[in-house]
Structure formats: structure tokens, C-alpha cells
Phi, psi and omega in degrees: 000133180284134179275121180280159177303324180296316180293321180296323182291335181252017180297142181300138177268175176299321178298320178300317181294321178293322178298314180295321179299321178296321178293315184294329182264000181300325179296329178296316180294320179299319179289331173295319176298318178301315185297314182290328177292317180296320178284342181082022182297319178301322178297323180290339180261004186298331183264000177142175184298147177212151177293147178301325181297321177294317180298318180295319181297322182284341182247010180055047181239170179277125186297322180293318180295318179298315181298317182294320179291315180296328177296318178295314182291337173291327182290343178249011169095011178273328179226171170235162178235083186297333171211159186307126177081359178246133187233153179221160179283136165268164181307320179295319179294334179296339176295343179269001176280147183297320188266008176289140176300131185054048180302144177260009183300312182296321177298318179298321180290314179297316179296328182280345182251266186298319182293316180301315181295322181293319177294333175295341180247028184297334179296331175300316179296319181295325182280330187248339185077007181248157184299133175298327180305313183300320180292321183286318188258355175075015180193159176295161187303312184289330173295322177298316179297323179299327184258001179228085186303323181294317178295322179296320179295319178296317180298313180299319179295318180296317180290325180292339180285341178287138182290154172296131183307125183300339179300338179300333181296340181279352182269131179280114179251015180300131176081001179289125181276317183224128175248125180252115179264113186265118182069039189272019174060235185267018175085017185295326180292314177297323179296332179276321188278314189302319180300336181270355182224084190300334181265356182281142170253151179243147173232128177244123174248124184204171174290153188305317182299320180291328182295332179298314178295324179295318180300316180297314182296312184291326176295316180300327181270002180074026184249004185298325183282355179249008183230145172247130179256120185242116180284134178160170179262152177284000171272351180259168176306139186255162177305134186266160169087007179289149176281323178226136174244141179237140171235098185257114179054043179253307190296329183291350178280349192234156175288175187300315183300314182287326176298318178293323177300317178297314181296323179293325175298320178296316181297322179298324184275340190273134172290165185296336180273000188283170177228152174242133175246117178256116181255109183210157170282129181263129179288122179228142179292147176271122180304145181301129179088350181278146178285144178285124180287162178297322177300315181294320179295318178296321179298322179293324177294317178297322178296325176294320175301315178300322183300317184270344186252327191225175182265356184262187181196163173288142184238163175278168176302318180298322179292321177293322177301318180296318178297316181295319179295322179295336182262003176097025180242161171235133179285127180262325182198157172234121183258118183284163174287145176302146185300323184268006183284150174269004178246134186264354184297143173248171179243121173264118182260121185231154178230162177304137181303137181092353178279121175302142184306323184289344182273341180284140180216000000 
């Protein structure tokens, strides 16, 4: 085939080839992170450098294999090799330690197991539009967690490591007596809010396995006597009488019908003076010619994760407004994420339909 001048002008460069090679091999590095996290190697290195042979002996692993993997991960900045065969944690690798604040260990394990396998079947999703996870495991993701407690614990830990969206700081919670966090995982949102509002009580409704982690977290922070832990699903009747209800990173996991069902459960439980705070990343078009922000690029990756794992997706502000209206709410305000934040979630503040703006508090 003859190469036209146009094709020659756009022929891939060496840099293009290197970029593609980095993308194609990225999964190898991710699985390497999974392996060292699963074996607990970062925890063994938390107190200082150690020979690969010692690490292998303590984890019942092959010393040559451990050394070769750690050498590769050292080349991308997770570890260092201060002398041949001896390895130490780099700051990035310390994120894989169990006791690091906002540890990524659980995420590395979850990504290396169920998520990795689901992405291996992504063509099923492209052909059918349905999650690859359901096809592989014979059930939806949350049903799988219900029947696999160890996977559920890893998932709850991974989600709990994500920070509470900073946009929540823009919401006035003055005078709120009770805040009900619906589907709030291990209680991280209540743990952030309650210390700043000494008279506020918190209610967390979650599945029983997740509540165990929440109880530990809130007790450690001295907040156990100000919180009620209520076992249950957000598809079931919710605790009544809260002044504010929160749904943080919940609705994007579900299709429209189920999202409206969740919202209607909140409306049933909420008094007329109450408020609902929906914390989600809002899908927004990128202006022509504008550079894609890091937040937007990360959001697209998360949306791809949703595509292969779950039935939901990120929505626009207009789409969330439509869901809220269908469930009996009116949007009062949308609070954007701070410009310098590494989290893209915004807060949609809604009140029961028909409530005058001045009555919501």
C-alpha cells in the first residue's frame, strides 16, 4: 500500500510508541502492587530496609521471584534498593502499608482481584452494555459482597480510605441536630463532620459488615456516644426524623430506576424541614480546545471502572436534578469542589418539593 503524504505526516513517532508501551504494560505494574500488598511486603519494610531473602522467608515466597518483582517496582518509585538485594520503602510504596493514613493497600488488593478479572472481560461489556463482573461471577457486585465477607471487608476499607469530598465544607450545617449518612461505609463522613458540630448527633445506616468497621473508627475518635449505627439497606425504610441526610458516592453506583428508589426512601424518612446532600462527581463537557484536567481524566477512569463492575454511571447536574425531582425533591443549591482540591465531587443540596427556600435549614 502506498503511503500518502498525509499518512506519513501523522505516522507514529518513537515517543508515541513508548507512550503506548507504557499503557500496555501498566497492568503488569498494577498486578505487581497487588502481589506485594497481598503478601504484606510493604508492612515488613515499614521499619527499614531488609534483604529480599528475609522478606521471602517470612511470607513463604520464592526469594528470587521476590527480588525480581521488588527490583521492577523500585524502578517506578515504590521501593528503593540501597544495596543489591536489599529493599526499602519509598514514600509512594508506603501507601501500601496497612497503617498508613488513607492506605491504598485494600484498593490494590481489590483492583488486583475482582476488578482485574472484570477488565479482562471488558469486551463482554462493550458487546452487551452490561457489567463484565455480573457475567464472570454470576451475580451483581453488591450481591457478591453480601455473600463474600472477606471481599466486602476489603471493599469497605478501600472506600473508607477515600477522603470526604471537600465540597461538603461549603454546606452550612449550623444548628443541625441529627445528620443521617445513608450508605456511609465505615463512618468516615460522620467522623469528619461531628467534631466540628459538638451538639450534632450522627446516624449511620449501612450493611452489618460495614458497621463493624464504623464502630471501631467512631469509638477510636470518641464519637461512639454521639452516633447510632443502624443496619440495613438504602432500598429499605431508613431512620426517620433527621435534619440532614447524606448520600456520598452512592447514586452513581445504580441505574436510574434504583437511584430514584433510594431517593424516595430518603424522602419517606425525611421531615418537611429536612435537607438532602448528594455528593457526586458531575459529568461536564470539556470546552473545545481546553486541556483535560487531572480531575476530569481521573473521573473518566472511574466511569470506566463503573462500566465493567456496576450498573451505574456518572451523571450531569441536569440528570441528577431529574432523578431528585422524580423522587419528590427540589434542588436548592449546587456546591462546587474547591479549585485546588484533588477530589472532583460536588454537593447537590435538595429539599422536599414544595418547601419554601427559607424554611430549609
